[in-house]
Tab-separated table of C-alpha atoms in Angstrom:
chain	number	residue	atom	x	y	z
J	98	MET	CA	-2.608	19.826	12.572
J	99	ILE	CA	-0.196	22.736	12.813
J	100	THR	CA	-0.795	25.413	10.143
J	101	ILE	CA	1.746	27.952	8.917
J	102	THR	CA	1.040	30.681	6.370
J	103	ASN	CA	2.522	33.653	4.599
J	104	GLU	CA	1.290	35.803	1.696
J	105	ARG	CA	2.040	33.042	-0.833
J	106	LEU	CA	1.513	29.662	0.843
J	107	MET	CA	-0.418	27.692	3.445
J	108	VAL	CA	1.084	24.473	4.830
J	109	GLN	CA	-0.186	21.992	7.419
J	110	ILE	CA	2.058	19.620	9.392
J	111	ASP	CA	1.015	16.642	11.481
J	112	PRO	CA	3.014	16.283	14.741
J	113	LEU	CA	2.720	12.502	14.286
J	114	GLY	CA	5.925	11.891	12.378
J	115	ALA	CA	6.290	15.665	11.833
J	116	GLN	CA	5.107	15.015	8.286
J	117	MET	CA	3.504	17.513	5.942
J	118	HIS	CA	-0.245	17.114	5.502
J	119	SER	CA	-1.146	19.874	3.032
J	120	ILE	CA	0.562	22.354	0.697
J	121	LYS	CA	-1.542	25.032	-0.997
J	122	ARG	CA	-0.973	28.431	-2.501
J	123	ARG	CA	-2.891	31.142	-0.694
J	124	GLY	CA	-6.261	31.927	-2.255
J	125	GLU	CA	-6.276	28.742	-4.379
J	126	ASP	CA	-7.885	25.333	-3.908
J	127	THR	CA	-5.215	23.217	-5.622
J	128	GLU	CA	-3.784	20.656	-3.188
J	129	TYR	CA	-0.188	19.873	-4.103
J	130	LEU	CA	0.460	17.190	-1.491
J	131	TRP	CA	-0.827	13.635	-1.890
J	132	GLN	CA	-3.580	12.974	0.652
J	133	GLY	CA	-3.043	9.228	1.043
J	134	ASP	CA	-4.953	6.251	-0.308
J	135	ALA	CA	-5.106	2.818	1.303
J	136	GLN	CA	-5.415	1.215	-2.156
J	137	SER	CA	-1.994	2.493	-3.281
J	138	TRP	CA	0.042	4.442	-0.689
J	139	SER	CA	-1.500	5.497	2.606
J	140	ARG	CA	1.241	7.906	3.681
J	141	GLN	CA	1.890	11.498	2.579
J	142	ALA	CA	5.353	12.792	3.424
J	143	PRO	CA	7.090	10.635	6.040
J	144	VAL	CA	10.412	11.584	7.590
J	145	LEU	CA	12.966	8.799	7.146
J	146	PHE	CA	15.170	8.342	10.223
J	147	PRO	CA	17.408	6.704	11.363
J	148	PHE	CA	17.358	4.612	8.174
J	149	VAL	CA	16.525	5.235	4.539
J	150	GLY	CA	15.038	2.276	2.706
J	151	ARG	CA	14.948	-1.310	3.849
J	152	LEU	CA	17.414	-3.261	5.950
J	153	LYS	CA	18.249	-6.793	4.849
J	154	ASP	CA	15.535	-8.978	6.402
J	155	ASP	CA	14.556	-5.924	8.512
J	156	HIS	CA	17.458	-6.592	10.894
J	157	TYR	CA	20.896	-5.208	11.654
J	158	ASP	CA	23.715	-6.074	14.017
J	159	TYR	CA	25.627	-3.560	16.121
J	160	GLU	CA	28.315	-4.514	18.628
J	161	GLY	CA	27.092	-8.088	18.742
J	162	ARG	CA	23.426	-7.246	19.348
J	163	ASP	CA	20.631	-7.918	16.857
J	164	PHE	CA	18.011	-5.231	16.253
J	165	HIS	CA	14.772	-5.292	14.254
J	166	GLN	CA	13.803	-2.205	12.294
J	167	ASN	CA	11.112	-1.658	9.667
J	168	GLN	CA	11.663	0.135	6.377
J	169	HIS	CA	12.643	3.817	6.691
J	170	GLY	CA	13.082	3.742	10.466
J	171	PHE	CA	10.789	4.693	13.326
J	172	ALA	CA	10.547	8.513	13.198
J	173	ARG	CA	7.528	8.433	10.886
J	174	GLY	CA	5.506	6.688	13.603
J	175	ARG	CA	6.569	8.834	16.561
J	176	GLU	CA	4.898	11.930	17.963
J	177	PHE	CA	7.193	14.957	17.664
J	178	LYS	CA	7.145	17.801	20.170
J	179	LEU	CA	6.267	21.251	18.824
J	180	VAL	CA	9.038	23.407	20.306
J	181	ASN	CA	8.556	26.683	18.434
J	182	GLN	CA	5.848	28.217	16.276
J	183	ALA	CA	5.269	31.512	14.487
J	184	ALA	CA	2.866	32.483	11.717
J	185	ASP	CA	5.227	31.223	9.010
J	186	LEU	CA	7.353	28.719	10.934
J	187	ALA	CA	7.016	25.534	12.985
J	188	VAL	CA	9.783	23.574	14.710
J	189	PHE	CA	9.416	19.946	15.837
J	190	GLU	CA	11.730	17.778	17.910
J	191	LEU	CA	12.206	14.080	18.598
J	192	GLU	CA	14.697	12.749	21.148
J	193	SER	CA	15.954	9.292	21.971
J	194	ASP	CA	14.188	7.540	24.834
J	195	GLU	CA	13.770	4.073	26.313
J	196	GLN	CA	11.503	3.008	23.450
J	197	THR	CA	13.861	4.107	20.664
J	198	ARG	CA	16.844	2.491	22.383
J	199	THR	CA	15.203	-0.941	22.154
J	200	VAL	CA	15.518	-0.795	18.339
J	201	TYR	CA	18.310	1.784	17.904
J	202	PRO	CA	21.072	1.908	20.555
J	203	PHE	CA	22.069	5.559	20.102
J	204	GLU	CA	21.357	8.886	21.722
J	205	PHE	CA	20.039	11.525	19.300
J	206	ARG	CA	17.989	14.681	18.924
J	207	LEU	CA	16.253	15.309	15.580
J	208	THR	CA	14.896	18.808	14.990
J	209	ILE	CA	12.783	19.626	11.925
J	210	THR	CA	11.938	23.179	10.908
J	211	TYR	CA	9.268	24.099	8.373
J	212	ALA	CA	9.603	27.725	7.263
J	213	LEU	CA	7.802	29.684	4.535
J	214	VAL	CA	10.149	31.984	2.632
J	215	GLU	CA	8.318	33.904	-0.104
J	216	ASP	CA	7.005	31.206	-2.508
J	217	GLN	CA	8.996	28.313	-1.033
J	218	LEU	CA	8.603	25.908	1.854
J	219	VAL	CA	12.062	25.388	3.331
J	220	ILE	CA	12.520	22.168	5.315
J	221	SER	CA	15.571	22.030	7.582
J	222	TYR	CA	16.823	19.116	9.664
J	223	GLN	CA	19.287	19.207	12.517
J	224	VAL	CA	20.700	15.979	13.922
J	225	ALA	CA	22.513	16.254	17.250
J	226	ASN	CA	24.501	13.642	19.147
J	227	PRO	CA	24.157	14.321	22.895
J	228	ALA	CA	26.216	11.260	23.843
J	229	SER	CA	29.496	11.794	25.647
J	230	GLU	CA	31.382	8.896	24.025
J	231	GLN	CA	29.385	7.053	21.347
J	232	VAL	CA	29.489	7.996	17.657
J	233	LEU	CA	25.987	8.401	16.199
J	234	ARG	CA	25.355	6.394	13.021
J	235	TYR	CA	22.245	7.348	11.041
J	236	ALA	CA	20.609	8.024	7.717
J	237	LEU	CA	18.038	10.725	6.997
J	238	GLY	CA	15.566	11.392	4.233
J	239	ALA	CA	12.371	13.087	3.109
J	240	HIS	CA	9.546	11.311	1.279
J	241	PRO	CA	6.971	13.897	0.111
J	242	GLY	CA	4.334	12.709	-2.336
J	243	PHE	CA	2.746	15.135	-4.782
J	244	ASN	CA	-0.594	14.839	-6.532
J	245	VAL	CA	-0.409	13.828	-10.187
J	246	PRO	CA	-2.613	15.040	-11.738
J	247	LEU	CA	-3.105	18.283	-9.853
J	248	THR	CA	-6.293	19.234	-11.690
J	249	ALA	CA	-9.196	17.426	-13.331
J	250	ALA	CA	-7.753	18.268	-16.746
J	251	GLY	CA	-4.436	16.516	-16.143
J	252	GLN	CA	-3.243	12.919	-16.376
J	253	PHE	CA	-0.351	11.043	-14.766
J	254	GLU	CA	0.929	9.948	-18.183
J	255	THR	CA	1.167	13.488	-19.591
J	256	ALA	CA	3.076	14.965	-16.631
J	257	THR	CA	6.833	15.449	-16.916
J	258	LEU	CA	9.807	15.514	-14.577
J	259	THR	CA	12.578	17.956	-15.482
J	260	ALA	CA	16.049	18.029	-13.930
J	261	ASP	CA	18.193	21.122	-13.494
J	262	PRO	CA	21.015	20.798	-14.438
J	263	ALA	CA	19.687	18.762	-17.374
J	264	LYS	CA	22.298	16.056	-17.863
J	265	VAL	CA	23.026	12.350	-17.459
J	266	TYR	CA	23.178	11.406	-13.762
J	267	PRO	CA	24.634	8.377	-12.027
J	268	GLN	CA	21.798	6.095	-10.945
J	269	ILE	CA	21.753	3.585	-8.085
J	270	PRO	CA	19.598	0.668	-9.282
J	271	LEU	CA	17.402	-1.253	-6.868
J	272	VAL	CA	16.990	-5.012	-6.856
J	273	GLY	CA	13.811	-5.599	-4.951
J	274	PRO	CA	14.118	-3.048	-2.130
J	275	TYR	CA	17.936	-3.202	-1.959
J	276	SER	CA	20.662	-1.007	-3.464
J	277	ASP	CA	22.779	-2.594	-6.187
J	278	LEU	CA	25.884	-0.476	-5.699
J	279	GLY	CA	28.034	-2.851	-7.701
J	280	HIS	CA	26.130	-2.234	-10.939
J	281	PRO	CA	25.582	1.535	-11.264
J	282	LYS	CA	23.548	2.825	-14.191
J	283	GLU	CA	23.000	6.155	-15.900
J	284	LEU	CA	19.786	8.162	-15.751
J	285	ASP	CA	19.361	10.387	-18.807
J	286	ALA	CA	17.723	13.636	-17.686
J	287	ARG	CA	18.921	15.807	-20.560
J	288	ARG	CA	15.287	16.093	-21.617
J	289	PRO	CA	12.105	16.028	-19.516
J	290	ILE	CA	11.152	12.530	-18.381
J	291	GLN	CA	7.620	11.572	-19.432
J	292	LEU	CA	5.847	9.917	-16.524
J	293	ASN	CA	4.286	6.505	-16.732
J	294	HIS	CA	3.749	3.947	-13.998
J	295	ASP	CA	6.022	1.381	-15.642
J	296	LEU	CA	9.010	3.606	-14.798
J	297	PHE	CA	8.697	2.253	-11.242
J	298	ASP	CA	8.379	-1.467	-11.920
J	299	HIS	CA	11.793	-1.860	-10.222
J	300	ASP	CA	10.959	0.551	-7.391
J	301	ALA	CA	12.418	4.076	-7.186
J	302	LEU	CA	14.640	5.862	-9.665
J	303	VAL	CA	17.592	6.943	-7.544
J	304	PHE	CA	19.498	9.970	-8.826
J	305	ALA	CA	23.013	10.177	-7.405
J	306	PRO	CA	24.199	13.806	-7.697
J	307	TYR	CA	26.723	13.064	-4.899
J	308	GLY	CA	26.476	16.501	-3.304
J	309	ALA	CA	25.905	18.626	-6.411
J	310	ASP	CA	22.831	20.865	-6.538
J	311	LEU	CA	19.823	19.248	-8.226
J	312	SER	CA	16.317	20.606	-8.758
J	313	LEU	CA	13.511	18.366	-9.988
J	314	THR	CA	10.341	19.942	-11.385
J	315	LEU	CA	7.092	18.046	-11.776
J	316	THR	CA	4.841	19.743	-14.341
J	317	GLU	CA	1.252	19.114	-15.421
J	318	PRO	CA	1.157	20.586	-18.935
J	319	GLU	CA	-2.628	20.824	-19.157
J	320	SER	CA	-2.859	23.328	-16.296
J	321	GLY	CA	0.709	24.617	-16.126
J	322	HIS	CA	0.770	23.783	-12.426
J	323	GLY	CA	3.502	21.806	-10.741
J	324	VAL	CA	6.095	21.699	-7.999
J	325	THR	CA	9.860	22.085	-7.853
J	326	VAL	CA	11.941	20.300	-5.230
J	327	LEU	CA	15.284	22.055	-4.791
J	328	THR	CA	18.094	20.080	-3.177
J	329	SER	CA	21.544	21.233	-2.156
J	330	GLY	CA	24.325	18.880	-1.145
J	331	ASN	CA	22.247	15.710	-1.352
J	332	PRO	CA	24.114	12.536	-2.237
J	333	PHE	CA	20.877	10.915	-3.469
J	334	VAL	CA	17.368	11.873	-4.605
J	335	GLY	CA	14.754	9.159	-5.039
J	336	VAL	CA	11.786	9.445	-7.395
J	337	TRP	CA	9.017	6.933	-6.770
J	338	SER	CA	5.408	6.010	-7.351
J	339	GLN	CA	3.597	2.841	-6.330
J	340	TYR	CA	3.688	-0.119	-8.708
J	341	PRO	CA	1.797	-2.271	-9.639
J	342	ASN	CA	-0.970	-0.894	-7.357
J	343	THR	CA	-0.701	2.477	-9.010
J	344	GLY	CA	-1.697	5.789	-7.452
J	345	ASN	CA	-1.970	9.327	-8.742
J	346	PHE	CA	1.112	10.647	-6.985
J	347	LEU	CA	4.843	11.069	-7.428
J	348	CYS	CA	7.359	11.219	-4.582
J	349	ILE	CA	10.509	13.326	-4.948
J	350	GLU	CA	12.739	12.336	-2.048
J	351	PRO	CA	15.968	14.035	-0.914
J	352	TRP	CA	18.049	11.393	0.833
J	353	TRP	CA	21.163	11.336	2.990
J	354	GLY	CA	21.331	7.551	3.017
J	355	LEU	CA	20.444	4.393	1.073
J	356	ALA	CA	18.777	1.032	1.521
J	357	ASP	CA	20.994	-1.918	2.390
J	358	GLY	CA	23.054	-3.319	-0.455
J	359	VAL	CA	22.011	-6.558	-2.140
J	360	ASP	CA	25.050	-8.242	-0.556
J	361	SER	CA	24.645	-6.687	2.897
J	362	ASP	CA	26.009	-8.707	5.805
J	363	GLY	CA	23.716	-6.944	8.281
J	364	GLN	CA	26.529	-5.211	10.165
J	365	LEU	CA	25.605	-1.575	10.814
J	366	THR	CA	29.265	-0.546	10.612
J	367	HIS	CA	29.378	-1.916	7.044
J	368	LYS	CA	26.088	-0.317	5.867
J	369	PRO	CA	26.594	1.989	2.848
J	370	ALA	CA	25.878	5.727	2.879
J	371	MET	CA	25.458	6.050	6.633
J	372	ASN	CA	26.344	9.325	8.347
J	373	GLN	CA	28.536	9.496	11.432
J	374	LEU	CA	28.382	12.217	14.065
J	375	ALA	CA	30.951	12.553	16.837
J	376	PRO	CA	29.862	12.930	20.482
J	377	GLY	CA	28.491	16.422	21.012
J	378	GLY	CA	28.320	16.998	17.266
J	379	VAL	CA	25.573	18.654	15.219
J	380	ALA	CA	24.788	18.246	11.503
J	381	ASN	CA	22.384	20.313	9.370
J	382	TYR	CA	20.503	19.415	6.176
J	383	GLN	CA	17.991	21.280	4.023
J	384	PHE	CA	15.805	21.230	0.914
J	385	SER	CA	12.862	23.264	-0.328
J	386	ILE	CA	9.570	22.893	-2.176
J	387	ARG	CA	8.145	25.510	-4.544
J	388	PRO	CA	4.599	24.924	-5.803
J	389	PHE	CA	3.487	26.856	-8.881
């Protein structure tokens, strides 16, 4: 594990998938990040690349070739290279290679930076297209899970999720694992949302701020502890917990992409919410986590 610290926080990152492993405030024992449980959800904070969500039948077609790809892409199972480290910063990199090209026929370089800035963990992504001619098509997302409850006094069902701005948001419903873009809903976040596991009986709640700033705060009222995920420019933010095999965690997931639509034809060029990067291009994305 790679550990970074400052006066406020201590964070550990696993080079396998470049995923967070632990988030704590300095001098305190409270673990904010879900530690994984094979009975509910074994992961902690996977990086979603080059796809967010599930492809129809786990396949896609590009330029007449058929490719198999599991949910959320392959980055979460790849070892990232640590390319820079300081006391309060760690930078990881994953590049295309022969193995990635068998399931994803694009050149890419994905760089992830974890930086501690006062009381926040700032996570930055840079996607680069080193190809000389081919346009890079990709999605990107974060999937951090947070412990609910955070303390022995708390309960999942008494925790709340508060949106800022507090308003009614467009919602992308899911049918099974697929996006139902033809039947958008509304997600009323004018007041704090009381957590219960039945909220996720149709998978994630997908906020669609479409590029507007959105902060989501998870609060355990018994202890006053919680975590705020601050997004900027995200088209989508997923909120998810396992159902029906419930676990004591909640994922707050900034996304730059979506699962295949319910009517997907499997053509990558028709896939909704994909990003495109010209040859030689670079794109940057960011969000932050503030535990309290």
